[in-house]
Every structure is written in structure tokens, then in C-alpha cells.
XYZ file of C-alpha atoms in Angstrom:
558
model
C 1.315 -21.509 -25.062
C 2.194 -25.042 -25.428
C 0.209 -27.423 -23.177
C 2.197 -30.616 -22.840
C 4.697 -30.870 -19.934
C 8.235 -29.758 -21.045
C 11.159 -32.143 -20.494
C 13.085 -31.596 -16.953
C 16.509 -33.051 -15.637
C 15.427 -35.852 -13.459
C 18.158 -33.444 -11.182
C 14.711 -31.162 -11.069
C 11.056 -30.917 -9.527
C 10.416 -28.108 -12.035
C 12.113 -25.150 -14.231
C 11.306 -22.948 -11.311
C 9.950 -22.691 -7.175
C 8.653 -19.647 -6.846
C 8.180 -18.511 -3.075
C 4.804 -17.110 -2.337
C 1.686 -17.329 -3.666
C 1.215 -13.318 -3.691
C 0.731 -10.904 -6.531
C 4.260 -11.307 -7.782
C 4.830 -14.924 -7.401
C 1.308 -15.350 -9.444
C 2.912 -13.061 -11.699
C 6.196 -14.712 -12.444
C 4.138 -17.908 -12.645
C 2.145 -16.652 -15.386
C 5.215 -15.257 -17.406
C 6.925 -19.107 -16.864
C 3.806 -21.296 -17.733
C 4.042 -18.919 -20.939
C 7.440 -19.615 -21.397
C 5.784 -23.453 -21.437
C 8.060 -23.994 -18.065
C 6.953 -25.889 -15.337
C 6.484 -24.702 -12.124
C 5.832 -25.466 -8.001
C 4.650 -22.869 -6.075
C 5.082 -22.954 -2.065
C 3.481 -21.191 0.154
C 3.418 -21.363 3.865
C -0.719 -20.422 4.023
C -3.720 -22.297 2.677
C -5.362 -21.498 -0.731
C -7.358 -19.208 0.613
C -4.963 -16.906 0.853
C -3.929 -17.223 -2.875
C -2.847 -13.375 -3.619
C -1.485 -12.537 -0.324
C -1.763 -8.517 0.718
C -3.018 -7.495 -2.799
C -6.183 -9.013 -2.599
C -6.985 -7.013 0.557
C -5.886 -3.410 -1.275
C -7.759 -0.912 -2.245
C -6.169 -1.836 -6.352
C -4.840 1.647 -6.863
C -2.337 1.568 -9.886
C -0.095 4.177 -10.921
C -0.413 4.283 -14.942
C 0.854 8.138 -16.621
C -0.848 9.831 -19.588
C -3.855 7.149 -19.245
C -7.523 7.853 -21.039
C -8.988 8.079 -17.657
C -6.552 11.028 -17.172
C -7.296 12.684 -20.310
C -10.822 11.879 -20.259
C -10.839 14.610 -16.980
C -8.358 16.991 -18.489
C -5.111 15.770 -17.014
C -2.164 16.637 -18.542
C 0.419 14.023 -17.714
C 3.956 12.643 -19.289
C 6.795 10.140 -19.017
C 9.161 13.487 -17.800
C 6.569 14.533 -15.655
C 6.220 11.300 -14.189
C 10.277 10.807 -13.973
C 10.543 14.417 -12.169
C 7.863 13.390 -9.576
C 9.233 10.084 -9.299
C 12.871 11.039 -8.653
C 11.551 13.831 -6.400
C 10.058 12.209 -4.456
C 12.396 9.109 -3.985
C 15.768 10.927 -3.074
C 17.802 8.285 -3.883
C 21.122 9.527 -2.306
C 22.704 5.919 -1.597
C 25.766 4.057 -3.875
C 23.531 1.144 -3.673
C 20.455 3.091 -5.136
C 21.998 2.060 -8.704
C 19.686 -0.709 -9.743
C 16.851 1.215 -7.626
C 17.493 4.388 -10.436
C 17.200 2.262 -12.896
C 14.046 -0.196 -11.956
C 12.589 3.500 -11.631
C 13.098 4.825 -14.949
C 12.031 1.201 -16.420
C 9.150 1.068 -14.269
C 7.812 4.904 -15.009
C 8.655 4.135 -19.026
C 6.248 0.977 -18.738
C 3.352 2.975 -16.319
C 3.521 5.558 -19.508
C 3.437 3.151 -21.872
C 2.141 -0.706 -22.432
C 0.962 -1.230 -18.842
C -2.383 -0.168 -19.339
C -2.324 -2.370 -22.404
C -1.072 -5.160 -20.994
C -3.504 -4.758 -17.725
C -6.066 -4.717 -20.435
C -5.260 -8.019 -22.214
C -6.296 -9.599 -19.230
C -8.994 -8.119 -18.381
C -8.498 -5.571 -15.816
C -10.788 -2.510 -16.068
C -10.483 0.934 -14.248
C -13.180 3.358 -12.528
C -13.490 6.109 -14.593
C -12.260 9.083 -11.543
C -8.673 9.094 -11.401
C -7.576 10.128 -7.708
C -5.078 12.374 -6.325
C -3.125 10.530 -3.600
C 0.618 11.956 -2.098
C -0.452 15.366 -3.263
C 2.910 16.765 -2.141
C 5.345 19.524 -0.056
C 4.010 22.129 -2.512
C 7.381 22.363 -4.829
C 7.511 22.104 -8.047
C 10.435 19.621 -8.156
C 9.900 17.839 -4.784
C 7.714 14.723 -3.205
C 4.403 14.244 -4.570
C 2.208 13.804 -7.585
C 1.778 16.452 -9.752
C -1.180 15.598 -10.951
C -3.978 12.250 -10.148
C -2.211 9.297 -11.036
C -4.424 6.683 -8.620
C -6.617 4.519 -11.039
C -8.777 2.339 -9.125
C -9.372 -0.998 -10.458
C -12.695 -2.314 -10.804
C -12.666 -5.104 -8.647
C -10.190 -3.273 -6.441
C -7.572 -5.927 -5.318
C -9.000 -8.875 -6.129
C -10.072 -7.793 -9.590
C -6.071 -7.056 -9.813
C -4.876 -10.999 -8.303
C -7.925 -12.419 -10.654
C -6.472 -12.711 -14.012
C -3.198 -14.461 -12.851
C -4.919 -16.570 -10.408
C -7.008 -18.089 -13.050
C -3.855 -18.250 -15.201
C -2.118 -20.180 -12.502
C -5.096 -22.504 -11.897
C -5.361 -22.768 -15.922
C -2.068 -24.166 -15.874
C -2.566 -26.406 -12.508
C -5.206 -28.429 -14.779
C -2.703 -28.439 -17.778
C 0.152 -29.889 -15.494
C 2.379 -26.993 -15.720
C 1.991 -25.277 -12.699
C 1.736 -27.501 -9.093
C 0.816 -25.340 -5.500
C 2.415 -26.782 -2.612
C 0.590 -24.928 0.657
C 1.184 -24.941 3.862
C 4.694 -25.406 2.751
C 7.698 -23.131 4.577
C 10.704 -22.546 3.075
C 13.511 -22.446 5.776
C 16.409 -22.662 3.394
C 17.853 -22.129 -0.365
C 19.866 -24.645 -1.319
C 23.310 -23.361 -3.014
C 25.842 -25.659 -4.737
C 28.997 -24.677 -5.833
C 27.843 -21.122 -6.128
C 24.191 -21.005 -7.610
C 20.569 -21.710 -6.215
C 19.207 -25.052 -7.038
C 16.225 -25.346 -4.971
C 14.824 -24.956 -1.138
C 13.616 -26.927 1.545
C 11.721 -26.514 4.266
C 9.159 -27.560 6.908
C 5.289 -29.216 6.081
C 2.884 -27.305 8.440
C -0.714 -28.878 9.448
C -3.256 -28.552 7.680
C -5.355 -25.168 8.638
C -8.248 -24.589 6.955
C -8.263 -20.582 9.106
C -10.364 -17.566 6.549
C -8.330 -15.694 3.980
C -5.948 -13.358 6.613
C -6.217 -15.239 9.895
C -3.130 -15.797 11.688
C -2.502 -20.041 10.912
C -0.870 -22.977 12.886
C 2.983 -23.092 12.461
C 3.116 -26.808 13.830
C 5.438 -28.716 12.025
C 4.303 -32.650 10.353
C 6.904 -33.073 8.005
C 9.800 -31.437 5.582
C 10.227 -31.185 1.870
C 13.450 -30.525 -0.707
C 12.626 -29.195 -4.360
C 15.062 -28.369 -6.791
C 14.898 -26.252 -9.992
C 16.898 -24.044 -12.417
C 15.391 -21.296 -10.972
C 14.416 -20.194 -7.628
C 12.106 -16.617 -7.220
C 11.652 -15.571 -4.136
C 8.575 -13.528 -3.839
C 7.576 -13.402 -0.242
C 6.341 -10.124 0.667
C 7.539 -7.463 3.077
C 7.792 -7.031 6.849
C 4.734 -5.677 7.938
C 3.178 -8.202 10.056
C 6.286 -8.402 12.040
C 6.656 -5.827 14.415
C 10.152 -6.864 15.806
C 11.661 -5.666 12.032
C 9.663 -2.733 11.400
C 11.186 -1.613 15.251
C 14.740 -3.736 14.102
C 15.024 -1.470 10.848
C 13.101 1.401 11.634
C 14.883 4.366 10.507
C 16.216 7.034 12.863
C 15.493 10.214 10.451
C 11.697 9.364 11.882
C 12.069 9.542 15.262
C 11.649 6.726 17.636
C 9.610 3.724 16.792
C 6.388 4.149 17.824
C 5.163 2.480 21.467
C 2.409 1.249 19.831
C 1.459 0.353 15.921
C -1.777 -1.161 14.666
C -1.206 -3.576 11.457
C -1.873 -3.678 7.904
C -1.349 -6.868 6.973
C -1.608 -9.998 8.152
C 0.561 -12.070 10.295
C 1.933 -13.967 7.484
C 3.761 -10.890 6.395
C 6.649 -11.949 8.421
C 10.056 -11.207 6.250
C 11.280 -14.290 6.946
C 12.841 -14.901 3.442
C 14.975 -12.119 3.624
C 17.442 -13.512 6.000
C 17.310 -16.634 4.361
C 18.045 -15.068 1.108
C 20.595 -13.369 2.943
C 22.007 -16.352 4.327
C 21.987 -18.297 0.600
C 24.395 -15.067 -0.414
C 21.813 -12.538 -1.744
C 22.536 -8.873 -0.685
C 19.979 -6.476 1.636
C 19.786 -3.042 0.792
C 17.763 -0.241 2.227
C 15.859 -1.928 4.641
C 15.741 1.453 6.861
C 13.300 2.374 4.004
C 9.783 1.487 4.483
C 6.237 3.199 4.082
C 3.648 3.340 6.867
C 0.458 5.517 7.361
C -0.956 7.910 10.060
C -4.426 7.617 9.407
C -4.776 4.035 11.084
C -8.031 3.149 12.744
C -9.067 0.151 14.795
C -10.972 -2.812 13.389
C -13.726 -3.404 14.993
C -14.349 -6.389 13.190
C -10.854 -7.997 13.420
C -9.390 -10.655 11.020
C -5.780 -10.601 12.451
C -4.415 -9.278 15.546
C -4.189 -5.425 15.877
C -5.499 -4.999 12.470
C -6.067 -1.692 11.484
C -7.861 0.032 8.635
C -6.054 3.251 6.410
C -8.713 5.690 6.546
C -7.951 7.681 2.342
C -8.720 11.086 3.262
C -9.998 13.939 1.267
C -8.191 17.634 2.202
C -10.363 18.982 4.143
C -10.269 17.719 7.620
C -7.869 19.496 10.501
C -5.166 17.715 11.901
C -4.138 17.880 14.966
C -1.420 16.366 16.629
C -1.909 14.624 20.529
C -1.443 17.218 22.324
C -3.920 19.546 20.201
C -1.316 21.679 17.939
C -1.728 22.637 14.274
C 0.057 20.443 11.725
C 2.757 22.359 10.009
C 2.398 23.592 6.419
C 1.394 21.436 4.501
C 1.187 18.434 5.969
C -2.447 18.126 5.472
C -4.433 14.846 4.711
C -3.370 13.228 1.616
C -0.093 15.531 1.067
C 3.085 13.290 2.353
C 2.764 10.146 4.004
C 5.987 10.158 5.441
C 6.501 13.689 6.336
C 3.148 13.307 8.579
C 4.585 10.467 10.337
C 7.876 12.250 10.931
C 6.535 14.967 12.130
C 4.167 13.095 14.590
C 6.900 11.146 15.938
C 8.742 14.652 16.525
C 5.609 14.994 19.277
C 7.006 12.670 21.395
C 3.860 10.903 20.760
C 2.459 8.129 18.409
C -1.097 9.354 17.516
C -3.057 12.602 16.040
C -6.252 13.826 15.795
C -8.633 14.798 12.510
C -11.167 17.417 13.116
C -13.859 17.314 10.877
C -17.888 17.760 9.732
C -19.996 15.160 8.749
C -20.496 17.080 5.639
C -16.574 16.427 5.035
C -16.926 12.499 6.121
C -19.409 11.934 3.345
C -17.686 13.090 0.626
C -14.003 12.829 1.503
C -13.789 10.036 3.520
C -12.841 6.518 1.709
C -11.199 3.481 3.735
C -8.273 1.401 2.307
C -8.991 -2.064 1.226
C -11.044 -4.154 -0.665
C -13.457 -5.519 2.072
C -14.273 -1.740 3.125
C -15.203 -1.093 -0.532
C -18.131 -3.660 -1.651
C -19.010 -1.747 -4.170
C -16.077 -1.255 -6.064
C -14.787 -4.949 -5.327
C -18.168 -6.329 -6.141
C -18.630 -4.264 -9.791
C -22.076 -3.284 -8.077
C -23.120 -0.008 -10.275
C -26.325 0.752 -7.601
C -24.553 0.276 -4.709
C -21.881 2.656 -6.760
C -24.152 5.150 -7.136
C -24.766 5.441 -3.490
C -21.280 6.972 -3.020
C -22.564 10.115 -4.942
C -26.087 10.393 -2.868
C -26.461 11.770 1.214
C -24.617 10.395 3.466
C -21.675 8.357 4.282
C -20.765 5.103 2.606
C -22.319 2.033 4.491
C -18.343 1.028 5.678
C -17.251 4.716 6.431
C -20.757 4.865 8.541
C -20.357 1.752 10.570
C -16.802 2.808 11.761
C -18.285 6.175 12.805
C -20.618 4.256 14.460
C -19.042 1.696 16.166
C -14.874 2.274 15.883
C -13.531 2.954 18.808
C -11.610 6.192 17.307
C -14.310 8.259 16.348
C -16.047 10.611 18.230
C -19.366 12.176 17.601
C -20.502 15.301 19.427
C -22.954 18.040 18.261
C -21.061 20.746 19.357
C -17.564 21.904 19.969
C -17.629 22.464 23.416
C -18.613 18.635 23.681
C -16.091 17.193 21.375
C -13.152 18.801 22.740
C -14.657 17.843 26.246
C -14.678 14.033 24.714
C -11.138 14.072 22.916
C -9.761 15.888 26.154
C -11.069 13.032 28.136
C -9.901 10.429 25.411
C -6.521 11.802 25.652
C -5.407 10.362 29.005
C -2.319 11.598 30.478
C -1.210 13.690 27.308
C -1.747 17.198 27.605
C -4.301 17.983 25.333
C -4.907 21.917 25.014
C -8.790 22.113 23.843
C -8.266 25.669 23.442
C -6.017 25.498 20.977
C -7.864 23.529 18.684
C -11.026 25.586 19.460
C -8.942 28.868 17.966
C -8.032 26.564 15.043
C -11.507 25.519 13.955
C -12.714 29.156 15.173
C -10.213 30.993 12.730
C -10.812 28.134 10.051
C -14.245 29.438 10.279
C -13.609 32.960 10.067
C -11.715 31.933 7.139
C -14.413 30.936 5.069
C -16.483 33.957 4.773
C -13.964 35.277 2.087
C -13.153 33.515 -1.198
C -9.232 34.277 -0.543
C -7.779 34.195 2.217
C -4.147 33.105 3.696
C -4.724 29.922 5.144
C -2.654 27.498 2.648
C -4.775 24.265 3.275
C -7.983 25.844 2.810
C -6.425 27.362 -0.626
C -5.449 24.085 -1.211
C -9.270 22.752 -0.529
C -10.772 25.351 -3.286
C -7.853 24.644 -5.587
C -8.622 21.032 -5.619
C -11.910 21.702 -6.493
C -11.255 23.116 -10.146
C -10.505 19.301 -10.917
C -13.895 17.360 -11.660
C -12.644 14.470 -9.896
C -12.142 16.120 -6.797
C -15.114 18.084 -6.791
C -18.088 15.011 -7.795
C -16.516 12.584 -5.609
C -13.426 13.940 -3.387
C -13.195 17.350 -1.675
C -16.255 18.852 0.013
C -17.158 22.467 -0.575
C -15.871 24.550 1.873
C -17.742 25.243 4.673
C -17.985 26.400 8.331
C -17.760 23.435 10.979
C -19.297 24.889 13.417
C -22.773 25.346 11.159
C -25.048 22.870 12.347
C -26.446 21.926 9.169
C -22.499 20.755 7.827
C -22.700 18.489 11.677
C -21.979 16.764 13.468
C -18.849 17.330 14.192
C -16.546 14.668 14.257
C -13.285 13.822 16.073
C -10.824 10.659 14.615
C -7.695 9.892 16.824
C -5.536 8.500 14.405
C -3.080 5.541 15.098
C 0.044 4.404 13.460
C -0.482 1.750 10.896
C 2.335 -0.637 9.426
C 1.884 -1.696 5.985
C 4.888 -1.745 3.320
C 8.680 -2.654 3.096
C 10.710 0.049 0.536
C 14.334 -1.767 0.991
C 15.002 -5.156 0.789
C 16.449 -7.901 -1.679
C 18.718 -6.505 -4.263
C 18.301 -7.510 -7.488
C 19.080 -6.335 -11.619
C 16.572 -5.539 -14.131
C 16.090 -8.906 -14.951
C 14.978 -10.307 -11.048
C 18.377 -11.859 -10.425
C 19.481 -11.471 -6.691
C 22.751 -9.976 -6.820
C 25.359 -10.568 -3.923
C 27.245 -7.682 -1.929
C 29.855 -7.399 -4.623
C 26.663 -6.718 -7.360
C 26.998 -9.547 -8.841
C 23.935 -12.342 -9.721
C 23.858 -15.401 -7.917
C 22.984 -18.488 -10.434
C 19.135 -19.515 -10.221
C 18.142 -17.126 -7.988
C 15.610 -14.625 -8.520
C 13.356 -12.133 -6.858
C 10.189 -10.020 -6.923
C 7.501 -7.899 -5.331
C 7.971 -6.562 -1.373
C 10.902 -8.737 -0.743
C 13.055 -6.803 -3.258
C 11.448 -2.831 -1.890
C 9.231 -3.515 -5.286
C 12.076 -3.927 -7.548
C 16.087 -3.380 -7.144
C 15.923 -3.414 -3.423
C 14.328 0.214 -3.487
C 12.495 1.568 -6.103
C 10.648 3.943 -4.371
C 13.791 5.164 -2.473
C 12.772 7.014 0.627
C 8.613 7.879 -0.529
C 6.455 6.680 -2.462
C 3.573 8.170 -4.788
C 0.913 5.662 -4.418
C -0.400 3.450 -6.350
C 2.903 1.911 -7.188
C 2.959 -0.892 -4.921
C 0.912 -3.062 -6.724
C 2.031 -1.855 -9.864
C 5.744 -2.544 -8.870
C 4.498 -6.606 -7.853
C 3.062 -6.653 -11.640
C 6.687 -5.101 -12.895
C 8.655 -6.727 -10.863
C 7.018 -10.436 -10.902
C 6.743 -10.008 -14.899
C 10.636 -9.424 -14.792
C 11.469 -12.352 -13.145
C 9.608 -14.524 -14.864
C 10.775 -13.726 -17.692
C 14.308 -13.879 -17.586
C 14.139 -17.070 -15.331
C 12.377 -18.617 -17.812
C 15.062 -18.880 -20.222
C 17.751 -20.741 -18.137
């Protein structure tokens, strides 16, 4: 990398703005400064929030035929991959095009120098590959045929650390300049192409990492540049799109959502983007969870935390029915939430042991997993000892969706009582966790989740750290038992800016509009859709990496 500052047009600021100081604009940073381009990121929060939603994930990355898969005795490949992939995406749309094809690119680089390149940098992996978006039980349809979800050590801020120190690398060589509390309001376009933005200077707030900031206005900036990335993130902090774009194959938006994200995950910049010519595709398309719980230490407003479950637990829906075959926790994301919005309600209810909470049981995010996001190898090996983890514990014993009882007869009484004016029928559920029961005194048996349960177990992942042993819930020595009403969590945007292989933002005819580029949420990942309708987990980071690496790239050479 050369370290003296490159020549630019006096026309120009810099080679290239990028727009958000998130995984992907870090990303295509990195790829520019070693391009030896300069560079201005903006940013409408204060530095600390350098990393934006990935350094609160859990740093689950999709990678195919890894060591840490064949290490356990998985047997994975790029066609394998590809089938699950395009099974699970659907892509049915004329304007899924570029989305097919940032797939297959994307799935070819999981199988192949991602790992390396992850390396290279430093980014290591826990050793237990995990099973997420398990599937609708076909062959050829939605889901993972096999664990995919490496964990990175350091979870999501071990994943932003590399480029962040990269960035700040180049900050002290000259090459790179950060420009918070800086909001873009507008691309500039002359005669045709992108040469810079402008926008508004917002006070100075010096708010924690994720806390909603001022938006008062002191001042306004223009920059120009070649190039112009927008990489902005998704929608999930604004709950006017998610209800603006939210698709009708799932029902009715939901009365009331918890959040993900924080409250700078507003989608502004796709309008804008819109409004500088760049196309919008598939913004119908987006990915939230049923498994939301209630903070009960807040950092934004309504902010919720993904509980990861294991297989194990019942699920109920509000008014105490059954989830359908198989929609059982950790299957299909989407399908749950379908289905739950079928109910005419927006919530649903695990069932479960305290013998199932300790080993299946993992919450989303890096702050709810100080072990893994510290590198702490004792407090590691707590996760294999008695009892819950220390975060899973104090939600159980404090959040205000769980329920503790030590018998049946006093949880239903509880999650009757908790139910309001729904019509919760406690005697349904009783007959459920009665003939689950029953179940269990035979090694076989026709119950397909329970199946499922045993079948996971032949995989030593599931069984050390995953998937409990099956077991009765009423026994007293599996309790307590243990009711979770379940919320509706936003979190990620699947449609959005539509762009080629190479980043560029392409207009509604398909063609790319001069100097502008995008990356990361704001283009669904990649192409304006790469997941198409579902996603198989641990690909959202992994598509930021992709994505932001793509852009950076080919902007580089203008």
C-alpha cells in the first residue's frame, strides 16, 4: 500500500464518500485505501458507533466446506450450498437477475477464499459450527442442509475490528478522513453521473454506542468525488417502512414490533438514492424474527433481544394451539412469522424446562455473549457446566416475558392470566406437553419435532452444546418449567438498492449510473436481493464483507 496522498482534481474532496460508517462502508474503505485512494467517510452518528448493527451481532458467518465443518464430520459443497441457497431464496422476480447472480458469486466465495481472506486479517472462529434455518424438511427446499453458522471469536466486534483499525491506520496516514455527525440529504448528479453529496452538520452528541442521538441541525456540508458508495444500512429502526413495505404474503403488519436495531437504522438513503436515479427493487422482502424478548436493560427504544433457540422447546401460538409441522424453533424464520400472523395475533408462546434453557438457549448479540465477545476461555467453559448462561439467567430472572412456575397447573394459570383478552385455551397446551410426555417413554415414536430433537443429537455439535436430551417436562428434576411469550422483532432489509456485480447502482432501465456505488443492507446485501425471499443465516454479515469488498474495488479504479 502506498502511504503518500495520491493526486486529486482540485474538482474533488477525495476519490470516494462512502456513506456510513458500518461494516460495509469500513469495508469498501479498506479495499480503496488499498487501492492508495483517498477517502471521506460520513456518517450521521458519533465514533462510537463506528461499525453500525454488526458490532451488536452475534458474528455468525456463513463459510461452506470450512475445517470447522470437517473437523465435526460435516459434509458440505459449493452445489450443496447453491441448492440450499436457491431453495431457499425463490427468486421468482424479472428483477431477481443481478440477485441470481450476487448469489452464485457470493456462495462460490463462502466455499472458497473467504475463510482465507477472513483469516489474513485476523478473524478466528469457535470451533462448534451451528445449525441455524434448519428447514421445511425437503430435500430441495428452505433451509440449511447441514451447520453452516461459524461464530466468530469476538462475535461482532471481533468481525468490524480488523477494518476499523484499517480505517484508523489510514486516518493517521492521510488517506482516509471520518466526517461524523454528518447527514447526507442529497447526491449530487451532473449531467448524468454522481459527483458527490451534501447534507446537514448535526450537534455534537457524545450519546453510548446505540442510543438514539440529537438530529439538530448547526450547519451543512458539499463533498465531491469520483465515486460515491452508499452504504447506509437497512430499515429496521424505522417502523413506518417496515409497515410501508411490509409484504402482504405475511399477513398484516403486526400491531406491535419490538426493535433490533437502533434508531439510526432509518433507510433514509434509499429514497435519496432513489431520487439521484438509482433503482429500488424488492423492498417487500425483508427478514424479521419471532423469538423477540424485551430488554430490560434498554439502549434504544423498544429494543428487543433474538432469543437463538435450540429444538426442543414447544411453541405455541397466542391463543395456545400447536405450531404446524415443522415450524419448530430454529426451522424457518419466515414461515413462523407467517404463520403467526395467520393467528390474527402478533405474539407466541415457548414451553419449555429449565433443563432445555441451559443447554439450548443462546441470545443474539454481542453484549448478551461476554464470553465469546470478550475471548474469555473460563467464562467459556461455563457454557458447558450447570446452569444457564449468566445473560440467559438474568432475562429469566428479570424479563418481563418469562415465566417461572414449578408446576403446570401454575404456569398455564400465569400465561392464561398474561394473555389478556386473547383466548388462551390452557387445556390445550396441557394435552400438548401431556402427550409430549407420553412421547418420550419410547425411543420412536411419531411426533416429527421430537424425531427431529434425537436426530439432531447424532451431530456432536448439537449434542455438547445445542439440543438437550430428551426428556419429560413435567419431571421435576428437568424444572422448572418455563413459559416465554415471544414478540415480534424487526431486524433486516432483503430488497433494496439495485446494483451489478461490481457495486454500481443501476437505474430502472439496468443500467449504471456514473460514480455511484452501493453496499451492505441498503442494496438487500448485494444486487438489491440476494437472499430473495429467506435467508439461511449467517449471511448477513457475510454479504456486508462481499458486498463492501465489491464496491471498493471497482470504485477504486475510476
Amino acid at each position: 500500500m502506498s502511504s503518500s496522498q495520491p493526486s486529486e482534481s482540485p474538482a474533488t474532496d477525495a476519490h470516494a464518500i462512502v456513506i456510513g460508517a458500518g461494516l460495509a462502508g469500513l469495508v469498501a474503505a479498506c479495499e480503496l485505501v488499498d487501492a492508495g485512494k483517498r477517502v471521506i467517510i460520513v456518517d450521521q452518528e458519533n465514533e462510537h458507533n463506528i461499525g453500525g448493527q454488526a458490532w451488536w451481532s452475534f458474528g455468525g458467518l456463513f463459510l461452506v466446506d470450512s475445517p470447522e465443518q470437517r473437523r465435526l464430520g460435516i459434509k458440505d459443497s459449493q452445489d450443496l450450498a447453491l441448492q440450499d441457497w436457491f431453495g431457499t431464496a425463490g427468486f421468482d422476480r424479472p428483477e431477481d437477475e443481478w440477485p441470481r447472480k450476487w448469489a452464485r458469486a457470493y456462495v462460490q466465495w463462502a466455499a472458497g477464499e473467504k475463510r482465507s481472506w477472513l483469516a489474513s486479517r485476523g478473524i478466528k472462529f469457535f470451533p462448534v459450527v451451528g445449525w441455524a434455518e434448519r428447514g421445511d424438511g425437503t430435500a430441495s427446499g428452505h433451509g440449511n442442509s447441514v451447520p453452516r453458522f461459524h461464530i466468530t471469536w469476538g462475535t461482532g466486534p471481533g468481525v468490524v475490528e480488523p477494518f476499523a483499525k484499517r480505517v484508523a491506520d489510514a486516518q493517521r496516514a492521510g488517506l482516509v478522513e471520518i466526517r461524523h455527525r454528518h447527514r447526507v440529504d442529497e447526491l449530487i448528479v451532473e449531467d448524468g453521473a454522481v459527483v458527490g453529496a451534501k447534507g446537514a452538520i448535526l450537534i455534537n452528541d457524545d450519546s453510548p454506542r446505540g442510543v438514539a442521538s440529537s438530529r439538530d441541525v448547526v450547519g451543512e456540508f458539499e463533498l465531491r468525488a469520483k465515486a460515491v458508495i452508499v452504504a447506509s444500512g437497512g430499515i429496521g429502526g424505522n417502523h413506518d417502512l417496515v409497515r410501508k413495505y411490509w409484504p402482504e404474503r405475511m399477513g398484516k403488519a403486526p400491531k406491535r414490533m419490538l426493535t433490533g436495531v437502533p434508531a439510526h437504522v432509518d433507510g433514509r438513503m434509499l429514497e435519496i438514492t432513489e431520487n439521484a436515479g438509482g433503482a429500488l427493487i424488492n423492498q417487500d422482502r425483508m427478514w424479521h424474527y419471532t423469538e423477540g424478548i424485551e430488554n430490560f436493560a434498554p439502549v434504544w427504544d423498544k429494543h428487543a433481544i433474538r432469543i437463538l433457540p435450540g429444538p426442543s422447546s414447544l411453541w405455541f401460538d397466542a391463543t395456545g394451539k400447536r405450531l404446524p409441522v415443522p415450524l419448530w424453533p430454529g426451522f424457518d424464520t419466515l414461515g413462523t412469522l407467517e404463520h403467526i400472523m395467520s393467528t390474527g395475533y402478533d405474539y407466541s408462546w415457548f414451553v419449555l424446562t429449565q433443563k432445555v434453557i441451559e443447554k439450548e438457549f443462546a441470545l443474539s448479540g454481542s453484549e448478551q455473549n461476554p464470553d465469546l465477545t470478550g475471548k474469555d476461555l473460563k467464562l467459556l467453559a461455563q457454557r458447558l457446566g450447570k446452569g444457564a448462561p449468566a445473560p440467559v439467567e438474568a432475562f429469566k430472572q428479570k424479563g418481563v416475558d418469562f415465566i417461572v412456575r414449578d408446576t403446570l397447573d401454575e404456569l398455564l394459570k400465569e400465561m392464561a392470566a398474561r394473555s389478556g383478552d386473547v383466548p388462551f385455551d390452557a387445556q390445550t397446551v396441557r394435552a400438548e406437553v401431556q402427550a409430549h410426555d407420553r412421547a418420550i417413554t419410547n425411543d420412536f415414536g411419531k411426533d416429527a419435532q421430537l424425531n427431529m430433537v434425537r436426530q439432531a443429537r447424532h451431530y456432536t455439535g448439537d449434542k455438547i452444546i445445542r439440543v438437550a436430551s430428551p426428556h419429560q417436562f413435567q419431571d421435576p428434576s428437568a424444572g422448572p418449567l418455563i413459559a416465554v411469550k415471544l414478540n415480534i422483532l424487526t431486524r433486516k432489509s432483503l430488497g433494496g438498492i439495485h446494483t451489478d456485480l461490481d457495486g454500481r447502482v443501476l437505474d430502472p432501465s439496468g443500467a449504471p449510473i456514473p460514480g455511484l456505488y452501493a453496499a451492505g443492507e441498503a442494496t438487500g446485501f448485494g444486487g438489491g436481493g440476494v437472499h430473495g425471499y429467506r435467508a439461511l443465516e449467517g449471511t448477513f454479515l457475510g454479504g456486508c464483507l462481499f458486498s463492501g469488498r465489491n464496491a471498493g474495488r471497482s470504485s477504486s479504479t475510476l
